[in-house]
Coordinates of C-alpha atoms in Angstrom, one line a residue:
X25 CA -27.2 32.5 29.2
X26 CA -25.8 34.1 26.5
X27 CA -26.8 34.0 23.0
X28 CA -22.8 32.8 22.1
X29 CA -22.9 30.1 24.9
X30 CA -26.3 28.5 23.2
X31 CA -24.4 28.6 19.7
X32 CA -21.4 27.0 21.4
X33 CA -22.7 24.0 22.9
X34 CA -25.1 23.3 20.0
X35 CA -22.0 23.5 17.6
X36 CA -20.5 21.0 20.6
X37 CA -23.1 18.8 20.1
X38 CA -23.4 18.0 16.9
X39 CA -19.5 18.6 15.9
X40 CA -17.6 17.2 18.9
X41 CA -14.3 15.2 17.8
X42 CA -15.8 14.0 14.4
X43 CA -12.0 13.6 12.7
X44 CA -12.6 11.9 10.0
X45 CA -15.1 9.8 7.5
X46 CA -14.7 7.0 5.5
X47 CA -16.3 4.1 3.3
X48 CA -15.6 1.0 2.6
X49 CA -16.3 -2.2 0.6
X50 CA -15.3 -5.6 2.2
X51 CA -15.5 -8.0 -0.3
X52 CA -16.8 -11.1 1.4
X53 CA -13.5 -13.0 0.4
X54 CA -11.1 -10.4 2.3
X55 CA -9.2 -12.6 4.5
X56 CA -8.7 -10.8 8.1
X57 CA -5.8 -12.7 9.2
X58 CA -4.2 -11.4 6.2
X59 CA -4.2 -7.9 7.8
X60 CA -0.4 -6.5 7.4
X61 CA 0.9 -9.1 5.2
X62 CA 1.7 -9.4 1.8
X63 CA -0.4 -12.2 1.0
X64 CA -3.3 -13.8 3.0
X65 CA -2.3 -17.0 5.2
X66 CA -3.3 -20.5 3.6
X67 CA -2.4 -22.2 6.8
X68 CA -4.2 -25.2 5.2
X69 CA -2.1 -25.7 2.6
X70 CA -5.3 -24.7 0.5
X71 CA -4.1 -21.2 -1.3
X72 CA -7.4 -20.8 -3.0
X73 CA -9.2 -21.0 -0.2
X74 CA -7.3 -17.9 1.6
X75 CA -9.3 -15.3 -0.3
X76 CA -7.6 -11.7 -0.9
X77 CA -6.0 -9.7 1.4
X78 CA -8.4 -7.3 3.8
X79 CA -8.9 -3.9 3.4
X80 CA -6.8 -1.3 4.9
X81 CA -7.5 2.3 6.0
X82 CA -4.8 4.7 7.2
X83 CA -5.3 6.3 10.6
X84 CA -3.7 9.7 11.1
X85 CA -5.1 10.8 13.5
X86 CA -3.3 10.2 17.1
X87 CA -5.0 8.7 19.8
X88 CA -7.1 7.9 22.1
X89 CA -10.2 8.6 19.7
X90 CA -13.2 6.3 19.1
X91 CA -13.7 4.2 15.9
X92 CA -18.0 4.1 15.3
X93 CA -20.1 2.6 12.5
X94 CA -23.0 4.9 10.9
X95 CA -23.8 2.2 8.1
X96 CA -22.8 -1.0 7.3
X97 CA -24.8 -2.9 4.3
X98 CA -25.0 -5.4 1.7
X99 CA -24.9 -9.3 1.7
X100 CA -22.3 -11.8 1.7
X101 CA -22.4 -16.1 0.9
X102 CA -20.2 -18.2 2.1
X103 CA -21.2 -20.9 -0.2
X104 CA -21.9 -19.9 -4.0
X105 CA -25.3 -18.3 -2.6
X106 CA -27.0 -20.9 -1.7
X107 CA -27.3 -18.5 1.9
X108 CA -26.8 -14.9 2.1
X109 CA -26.3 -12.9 5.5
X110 CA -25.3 -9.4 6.5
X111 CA -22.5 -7.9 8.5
X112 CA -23.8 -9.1 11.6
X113 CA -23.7 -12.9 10.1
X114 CA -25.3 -15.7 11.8
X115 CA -25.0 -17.7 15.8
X116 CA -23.8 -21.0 14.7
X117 CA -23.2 -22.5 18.2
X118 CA -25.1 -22.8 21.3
X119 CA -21.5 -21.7 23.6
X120 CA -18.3 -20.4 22.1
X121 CA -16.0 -21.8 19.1
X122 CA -11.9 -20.6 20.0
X123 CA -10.5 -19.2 16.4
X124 CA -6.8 -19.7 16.3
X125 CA -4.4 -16.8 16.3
X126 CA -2.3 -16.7 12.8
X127 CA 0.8 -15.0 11.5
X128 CA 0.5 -12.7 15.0
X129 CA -2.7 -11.2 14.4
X130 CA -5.5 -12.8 17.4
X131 CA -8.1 -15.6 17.4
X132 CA -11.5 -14.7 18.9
X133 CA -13.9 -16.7 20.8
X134 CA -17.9 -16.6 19.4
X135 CA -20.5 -18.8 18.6
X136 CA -21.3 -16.2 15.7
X137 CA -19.9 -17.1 12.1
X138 CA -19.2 -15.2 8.7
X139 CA -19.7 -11.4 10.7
X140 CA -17.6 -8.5 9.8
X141 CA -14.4 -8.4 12.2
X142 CA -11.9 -5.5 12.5
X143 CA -7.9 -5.2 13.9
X144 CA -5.6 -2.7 14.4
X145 CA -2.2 -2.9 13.5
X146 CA 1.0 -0.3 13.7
X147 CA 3.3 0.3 10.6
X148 CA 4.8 -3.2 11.4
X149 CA 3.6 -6.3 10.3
X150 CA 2.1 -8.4 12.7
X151 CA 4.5 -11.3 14.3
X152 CA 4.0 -14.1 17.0
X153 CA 3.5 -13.9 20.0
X154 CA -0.4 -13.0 18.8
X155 CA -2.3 -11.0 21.8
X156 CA -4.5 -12.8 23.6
X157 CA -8.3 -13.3 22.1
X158 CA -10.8 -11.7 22.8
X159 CA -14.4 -13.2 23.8
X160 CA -17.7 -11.9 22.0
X161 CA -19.5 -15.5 22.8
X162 CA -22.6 -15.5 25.3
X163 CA -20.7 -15.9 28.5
X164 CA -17.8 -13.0 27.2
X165 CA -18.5 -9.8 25.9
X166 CA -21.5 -11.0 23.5
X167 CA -21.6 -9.0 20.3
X168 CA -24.1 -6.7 22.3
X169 CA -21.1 -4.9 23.9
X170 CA -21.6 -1.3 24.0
X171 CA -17.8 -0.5 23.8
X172 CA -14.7 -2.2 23.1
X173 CA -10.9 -1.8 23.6
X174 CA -8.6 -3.7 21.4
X175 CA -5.0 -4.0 21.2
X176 CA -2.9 -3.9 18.2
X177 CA -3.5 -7.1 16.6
X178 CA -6.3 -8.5 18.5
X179 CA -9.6 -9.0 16.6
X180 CA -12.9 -7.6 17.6
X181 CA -16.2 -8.5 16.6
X182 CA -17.7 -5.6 14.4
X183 CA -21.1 -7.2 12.6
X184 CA -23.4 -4.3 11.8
X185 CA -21.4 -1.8 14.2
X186 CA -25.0 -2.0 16.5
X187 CA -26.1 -3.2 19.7
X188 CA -29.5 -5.6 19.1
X189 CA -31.6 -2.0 20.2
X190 CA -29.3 -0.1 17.9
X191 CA -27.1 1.6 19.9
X192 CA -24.0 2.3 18.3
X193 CA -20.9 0.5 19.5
X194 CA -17.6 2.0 19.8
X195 CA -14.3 0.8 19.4
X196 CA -11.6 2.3 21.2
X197 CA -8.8 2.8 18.7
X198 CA -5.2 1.4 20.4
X199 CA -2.4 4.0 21.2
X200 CA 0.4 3.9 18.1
X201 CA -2.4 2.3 15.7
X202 CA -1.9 3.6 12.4
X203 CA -3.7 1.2 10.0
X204 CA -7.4 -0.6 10.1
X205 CA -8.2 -3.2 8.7
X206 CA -11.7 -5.1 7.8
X207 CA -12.4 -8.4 6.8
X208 CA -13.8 -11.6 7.6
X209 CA -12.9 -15.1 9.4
X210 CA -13.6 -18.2 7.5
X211 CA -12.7 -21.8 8.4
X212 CA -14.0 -25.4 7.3
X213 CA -17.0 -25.8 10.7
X214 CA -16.2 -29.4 10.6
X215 CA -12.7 -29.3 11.0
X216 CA -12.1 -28.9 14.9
X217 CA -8.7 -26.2 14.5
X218 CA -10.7 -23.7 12.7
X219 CA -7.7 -22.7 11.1
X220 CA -8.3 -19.2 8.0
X221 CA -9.7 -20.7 5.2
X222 CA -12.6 -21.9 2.4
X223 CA -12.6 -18.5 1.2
X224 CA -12.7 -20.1 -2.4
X225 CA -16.6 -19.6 -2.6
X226 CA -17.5 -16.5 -1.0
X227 CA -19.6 -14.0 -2.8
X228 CA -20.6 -10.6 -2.0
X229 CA -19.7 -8.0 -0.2
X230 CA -20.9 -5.1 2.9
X231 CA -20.3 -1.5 2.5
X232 CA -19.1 0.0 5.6
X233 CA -19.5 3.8 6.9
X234 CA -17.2 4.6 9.7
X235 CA -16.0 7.5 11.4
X236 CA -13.4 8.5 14.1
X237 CA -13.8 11.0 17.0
X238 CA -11.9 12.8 19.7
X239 CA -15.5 11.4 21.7
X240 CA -18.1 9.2 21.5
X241 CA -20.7 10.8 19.0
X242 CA -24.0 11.4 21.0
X243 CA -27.1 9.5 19.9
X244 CA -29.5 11.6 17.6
X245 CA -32.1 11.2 20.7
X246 CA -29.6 12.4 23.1
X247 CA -29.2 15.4 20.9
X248 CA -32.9 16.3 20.5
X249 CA -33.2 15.5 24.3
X250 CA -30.3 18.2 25.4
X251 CA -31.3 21.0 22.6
X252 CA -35.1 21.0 24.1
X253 CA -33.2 21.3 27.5
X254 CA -31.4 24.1 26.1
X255 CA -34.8 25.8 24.0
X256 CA -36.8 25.2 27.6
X257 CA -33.9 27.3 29.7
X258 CA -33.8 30.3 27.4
X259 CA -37.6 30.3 27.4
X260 CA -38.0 30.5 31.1
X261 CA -35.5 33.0 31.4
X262 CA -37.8 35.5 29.0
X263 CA -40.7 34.5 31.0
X264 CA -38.7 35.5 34.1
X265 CA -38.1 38.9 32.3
X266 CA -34.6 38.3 31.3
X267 CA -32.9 38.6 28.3
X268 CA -30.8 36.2 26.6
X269 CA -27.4 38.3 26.0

């Protein structure tokens, strides 16, 4: 084992397909379904309560690479403050609650409410036919996924980027994506359409670290696990009487 091959693979390890960084602030009023559009969708007729359009980041990297979270923080209300709640937000429902699909961009089935949600879009905007939606409720994927593959347009469940034993999720970024965007999905509970909306008293907001690799980033155990593999080998090859070249 040479002293070049050791160097290698722990440069692998700690450098493999990390493209690009980024960070973000989602204010708690940015409107997901407005991802791609020039204003955010009122569908309700309500324009204050449609909030401000999402934020967007431009992908140039080509794929298939994996979007991952290393941070996401801060608190968000969805009423004035009377209640504040991470990116992860809150289980409202017992089973799953269908969000509509608007303006072409997906619904998503979850009993989980006011949680960070991401799409990917190309350089058009979005138009019906929406993809299908996908489901993060208790009987679908849950929002303890470990990975995810979205299309262009379809929402996924984000929250704090982290399984509930904090392993970090990854979200498979969709061939000829060029933009994310990050945002949230508000509606009026009570009304049974759950059409985008009552954005008018959201306060707050998450900071989100992300980046985007060639491969899954290995977990900082995984790393300390295969480097004392590594320390281990060379030693027992100079108790063997070898050298390490």
């Amino acid at each position: 084992m040479s002293k070049r091959f050791i160097t290698s693979l722990v440069m692998t390890l700690f450098f493999v397909g990390n493209l690009s960084a980024a960070t973000i602030e989602i204010d708690s009023k940015s409107n997901i379904y407005g991802a791609g559009h020039s204003e955010p969708p009122a569908p309700t007729g309500n324009t204050a309560g449609a909030g401000i359009l999402p934020p967007e980041y431009y992908i140039t990297e080509n794929s298939p690479y994996i979007l991952t979270f290393s941070s996401i923080t801060g608190l968000k209300s969805y009423n004035s403050g009377a209640n504040w709640w991470d990116a992860e937000g809150y289980q409202i429902w017992a089973d799953s609650r269908a969000f509509p699909s608007w303006g072409g961009i997906s619904g998503m089935e979850t009993n989980s409410f006011q949680f960070l949600a991401g799409v990917f879009l190309d350089d058009n905007e979005p138009i019906d036919p929406a993809p299908l939606s996908l489901d993060f409720g208790p009987t679908g994927l849950t929002r303890n996924f470990t990975e995810v593959s979205p299309e262009l347009a379809q929402l996924f469940f984000i929250g704090n980027g982290k399984t509930d034993s904090g392993l970090t999720q990854s979200f498979f970024i969709p061939e000829n994506a060029t933009r994310l965007y990050l945002g949230f999905i508000d509606t009026n509970t009570d009304v049974p359409t759950l059409l985008p909306g009552s954005y008018f008293d959201n306060v707050g907001s998450v900071t989100a670290t992300f980046e985007i690799s060639s491969t899954p980033v290995p977990e900082p155990s995984t790393i300390l696990l295969l480097l004392t593999g590594i320390i281990g080998l060379a030693g027992y090859r100079f108790r063997k009487g070898g050298r390490v070249h």
